Amino acid sequence: MPIGTNLSAGETPEGKSDSHPTAIDWMRTLRDNAALIALLLLILVFWIAAGDRFMSVRNWAYIAQQAPVLIIVAMAQSFLIRAGYVDLSVGSLLGLAAYLAAWGTQTRGLMVGLSLGLVIGVLGGLINGAIIAFARIPSFMVTLGMMVILRGAVQIISGGEAIYLSDESSGIAGYARFDAIGRFPGILIATIPLCAIAWVICNQTVFGDDLKAMGGSERVVGLLGVHVNSRRLSVFALSGFFVGLASMINLARIGAATTMTGTGLELEAISAVVIGGTPLTGGYGSISKTVMGAVALVTLSSGLTIVGIPPSWDDVVRGVLIIAAIGIALDRRKISLVQGDLDESRPEYRHLHQEIRARFFGIENTRLYRDLERREAKIRRLIDANIIGIFIWDFEGRIIEVNNAFLHMLGYDRDDFAAGRMSWMDLTPPEWRDQDARLAQEIEGMGHLPPFEKEFFRRDGSRLPVLMGVETFEGGDDGVAFVLDLTERKRAEQAVREREAKIRRLVDANIIGVFVADLDGHITDANDEFLRIVGYERENLSSGRMHVLDMTPPEWLDRTMQTQEEVKLGKTVQPYEKEYFRKDGSRVPVLVGSTIFDESNLAVPLGVVFVVDMTELKRAEAGARDIERRHREIQMELAHANRVATMGRLTASIAHEVNQPIAATITNAQAALRFLEAQTVHLDEVRQSLNDIVKDGKRAGEVISRVRDLIKKAPPQRDDLEINGAIREVIGLIHTEAAKNGVSMQAELTDGLPIVQGDRVQLQQVVLNLIINAIEAMSVVSEGPRDLLISTGKIESGDVFVRVRDSGPGLAPATLERIFESFYTTKPSGLGLGLSICRSIVEAHGGRVCASANVPRGASFQFTLPAAKRI
Amino acid sequence: MKTFPSTKSDATINVRDGRRRKVVAEAISLSKHFGQIRALQSASFTLSEGEVLAVVGANGAGKSTLLKILAGVYPPDGGTLRVNGEEVTSFSAPESRGRGIEMVYQDLDDVPNMDAVYNLFVGRPIRKWGIFADYKSMIAKTREVLTGLGVATVQDVTQPVETMSGGQRQALAIARAVTWGSGIIILDEPTAALGILETERVLRLIGDLKGKRASILLVTHNLEHVFRVADQILVMYQGRSIAQMQRQDTNLAKLAAAIVSGAH
């Protein structure tokens, strides 16, 4: 007699039997037998609701085919939960085992494949068990991690590719057929002994007892001498072994292993165990009830389909029923067997769905076509029109009739379909068979289906993605299917996805601003950079307050609206400069380029706009313009000062130069007069004198013409000025020139110099002149450093001096004496005015200028300026 | 302070009351630290065959630590422990059990969701063909053991022990110790969780065990119980064993004073 399975517990602490069951006892009984009660209730409900369709052999065969995988995995889970663990990785482990088993079968044959699957299952379990046993991490966390890791491993190993096993090569898939053994699938027959083995392990072995005890108190069991770690490893290995077996069954059922195989199975298995009355806290559990829990789940699923619960409601209804059945709030995730491909709510397909429904299923609602014959006539016309692929099928899955469009899509001849030779399943790739089996049930229950996507095999083995609408003929056991070729659409989708991925990368990089707007200009999405440029918060975006035209200043409205028109026409608008209003009302200069997001696939076409912030660039441009203007002004001022100063200094020269010819002219004129008064007039002498007069007059004219260009201006200004600052400005002006000539220019400006009075521009002209002279002098030196030192300081008298020293060739002693004279120059192209002007300016300021030889070489020019008298 | 017998390994005969009794366990200056906490500084005792040695002391005196070293839960940092004349060098619970030492923990350490049969045979099941449990034999043996100890109140040995009373569960734990222990049974506060009637039942059981040549190390706070069942009394104070005395050499007041002040 097995011990410990009697949980009805009608016992008081003193051990006396209580013959009157209390409410708590009833609830316990209810909970412990939840699976059985749920199963019976479900069958009853569905029987009443769906009648013969539910109680058909066909439906029970479907359940028998769906249940084995869940039963076996639920038993694997049951071992663990009984021992106080939980394994969230069973789904992923099954996926990995199934994948490697499929690979092994394909490359080395069935036996190798099956062994591989089992070995992977056991290994996976052992790894879980070892981490839990030795690292002392709770099983929930270990297996949660393992769930993700193993799913990733499948992805890595498979590279995203599924493996399909052909019936002939493996012989495994046929085993799963509805009628493999009698009227039942072989996989169900194989599951029964497994259940028996699991029951014996749990209820008849020392190991099973220890597991249950560990679920009660692992610490005590260890304390009392059970090798807990070996039990841990064993139970996880056992569980893994069962998962490996389940992966075989799954492979047989589907004939393929995909990267998604087994997804969500762990939670379904846990649900099955819990429905079977096993609390997640461990220490209890019954294999038979776990099996019934699994069967109940599958029955529920099939029943919901048959009574016409929409697939989107399926999970919700199942969840509510599970909670109600077990009275335990179970954290439940998605248990869907079928992924969301049928979900009409996906916006990108909503149009298409509506279109197809309107075209083909609208007829159902139209009185005109209630009449069967007329309706079939209509369908006949559709078939013959060959606009879309159409075939007629029966509930046995045979394809009875096809139109040319359908043949054309798949590349078959009409003969291939003669006399129902082809079945729906023959044309269907393995991974779609589950969905189709489920849909077949739905259509039997509801008469029609919302359009769904699937794939067909073409004759050449390639795959054809299609959108299908299916409908039964009233009262018959056959129906019609409408098939739309999605190849182009899929390709376009892929292109769009790639393009959108590129755009998404650009958007997320936040290097440039990007926003998406509808064609009216409502901004629907934007990246952080754009929000920064225009100074908005993300909340403004989500509240829908941002509109392109609102953000555009009036003078740019025309251009912007024109751009919108171009985008609407599908053009990509070349980038142009404009401005946006920022949120605070200020303007921001930007460069914008726009294009349409996608033309074909979106319900609402959107424009995407790329925005580059031009603020910095504009500011830099304006800055550059300012500097240039200032430069020019200074140059003009300097030139003017040059002229003014030159005039002052030149007055003496001019007087001297002009005086001399005038004096000579007078002398010559007097001589000529005397010649004319003589008795004998020597005309030659007179002519000579007059020629001299002309020559002298011309010379005076030349001198005057030299100064003609000098323009009068106001006399030099006398301002307080700080000489170092003025010099720094000059250095700033000349810096590039010096660098261009390879001159290293240094300044040693003594701080705290007295203020001097003078004309800033004129004094700057002096310094500039000296520096330029120095640079020019050094530019002829080919060897040695080109050093230029500008220094300021104070001499004993309190006056300020400015000194410019260079390392050029220097000045000859004789030159030193004459160098400040007008029109004296040592330079081939020099005018000989620079230094004389310098001297006149300096002397006009009450200072002195002198030149000397520099040590070790070069020249040194220095001028002094008197300190301003403080009042 | 009592003078301990010779610590030589052949000195396993304790002479007291003119009777020669075999020494089954002997501890000399055992010490144990947990990080900074000195749980045990120097504990020594001698346990003779067929005797009940009561270990008394205030909370934190080191009683439980001493017992757990004996039960092999953890090794001592220093000192010597001899069991049946052999020095113990390797400490673990299974090894301790192998030396015939069984421990009954104070907080009803059984597996609550399992029945009396499992709890009695846990870790040592009767097997059939290696892996299967021989429930028939185990049930019969359980009934026999419980009846033999006078705890026949357990009617259904296949119900989970969580449905039984505290006294029944403690009796079952002691029964397990008696069944498997070949000499030394450690009882850590066996009556702490029990009611008056249950306590009475357990004390009677301890008294019965003496006649079955089992040596018992009993830890309890209840000094009345000590004087009812103990032959020897070991007083612990702040990690040290300050005295091991015979029951007739002391009285309740003296013992209480020793426990509180550490002097005797």
Tab-separated table of C-alpha atoms in Angstrom, chain A residues 1-4 6-7 9 11-16 200 202-207 209-210 212-217 219-227 231 282-284, chain B residues 73 93-94 97 103 105 107 109-115 117-119 122-127 130-133 135 138-139 155 158-160 162-165 168 176 198:
chain	number	residue	atom	x	y	z
A	1	MET	CA	0.000	0.000	0.000
A	2	PRO	CA	1.457	3.359	-0.917
A	3	ILE	CA	1.751	5.675	1.988
A	4	GLY	CA	1.318	9.404	2.207
A	6	ASN	CA	-4.070	10.172	1.609
A	7	LEU	CA	-4.384	13.915	1.990
A	9	ALA	CA	-6.973	14.590	6.353
A	11	GLU	CA	-8.125	13.806	11.422
A	12	THR	CA	-7.917	16.005	14.483
A	13	PRO	CA	-4.598	16.580	16.239
A	14	GLU	CA	-5.457	13.930	18.806
A	15	GLY	CA	-5.757	11.453	16.011
A	16	LYS	CA	-9.431	10.718	16.420
A	200	VAL	CA	5.775	3.899	-9.611
A	202	CYS	CA	6.680	8.580	-6.976
A	203	ASN	CA	4.639	6.071	-5.025
A	204	GLN	CA	6.586	2.880	-4.708
A	205	THR	CA	10.244	3.809	-4.368
A	206	VAL	CA	12.442	5.068	-1.574
A	207	PHE	CA	13.530	7.811	-3.939
A	209	ASP	CA	9.328	9.074	-0.733
A	210	ASP	CA	12.474	11.068	-0.166
A	212	LYS	CA	8.141	14.113	-1.165
A	213	ALA	CA	9.845	14.437	2.211
A	214	MET	CA	12.309	16.971	0.797
A	215	GLY	CA	9.336	19.007	-0.333
A	216	GLY	CA	8.125	18.913	3.252
A	217	SER	CA	11.357	19.768	4.983
A	219	ARG	CA	16.614	20.492	6.126
A	220	VAL	CA	15.218	17.761	8.332
A	221	VAL	CA	15.533	15.113	5.657
A	222	GLY	CA	19.195	16.033	5.299
A	223	LEU	CA	19.626	16.073	9.068
A	224	LEU	CA	18.109	12.630	9.362
A	225	GLY	CA	20.610	11.058	7.036
A	226	VAL	CA	19.286	11.276	3.475
A	227	HIS	CA	21.909	12.349	0.930
A	231	ARG	CA	18.527	13.260	-4.503
A	282	GLY	CA	6.126	21.139	-2.455
A	283	GLY	CA	5.679	18.030	-0.360
A	284	TYR	CA	2.567	16.753	-2.083
B	73	VAL	CA	26.875	18.921	13.088
B	93	ALA	CA	26.313	13.916	11.045
B	94	PRO	CA	26.453	10.567	9.232
B	97	ARG	CA	25.300	8.369	13.551
B	103	MET	CA	20.007	13.266	18.251
B	105	TYR	CA	16.172	18.088	18.096
B	107	ASP	CA	11.925	21.844	17.510
B	109	ASP	CA	12.440	17.819	13.698
B	110	ASP	CA	10.394	15.473	11.660
B	111	VAL	CA	9.121	15.659	8.123
B	112	PRO	CA	5.582	16.923	8.662
B	113	ASN	CA	4.056	15.889	5.373
B	114	MET	CA	5.266	12.296	5.710
B	115	ASP	CA	3.846	9.541	7.838
B	117	VAL	CA	6.672	5.055	8.908
B	118	TYR	CA	8.738	7.374	6.728
B	119	ASN	CA	9.841	9.434	9.704
B	122	VAL	CA	14.082	8.106	6.961
B	123	GLY	CA	17.540	7.577	5.562
B	124	ARG	CA	17.451	3.849	6.422
B	125	PRO	CA	14.464	2.449	4.581
B	126	ILE	CA	13.789	-1.223	4.160
B	127	ARG	CA	14.208	-1.854	0.452
B	130	GLY	CA	17.203	-2.134	-4.392
B	131	ILE	CA	14.998	0.759	-5.265
B	132	PHE	CA	11.507	-0.066	-4.106
B	133	ALA	CA	10.298	0.680	-0.601
B	135	TYR	CA	6.108	-0.593	3.002
B	138	MET	CA	8.264	-0.963	7.532
B	139	ILE	CA	4.674	-0.539	8.754
B	155	GLN	CA	-3.220	4.486	15.736
B	158	THR	CA	0.444	5.941	7.666
B	159	GLN	CA	-1.018	9.357	8.322
B	160	PRO	CA	1.174	12.448	7.941
B	162	GLU	CA	1.558	16.868	10.981
B	163	THR	CA	-1.843	15.473	11.955
B	164	MET	CA	-0.413	13.976	15.173
B	165	SER	CA	0.021	15.648	18.539
B	168	GLN	CA	3.280	11.783	19.689
B	176	ARG	CA	13.711	6.831	16.007
B	198	GLU	CA	2.694	15.225	26.624
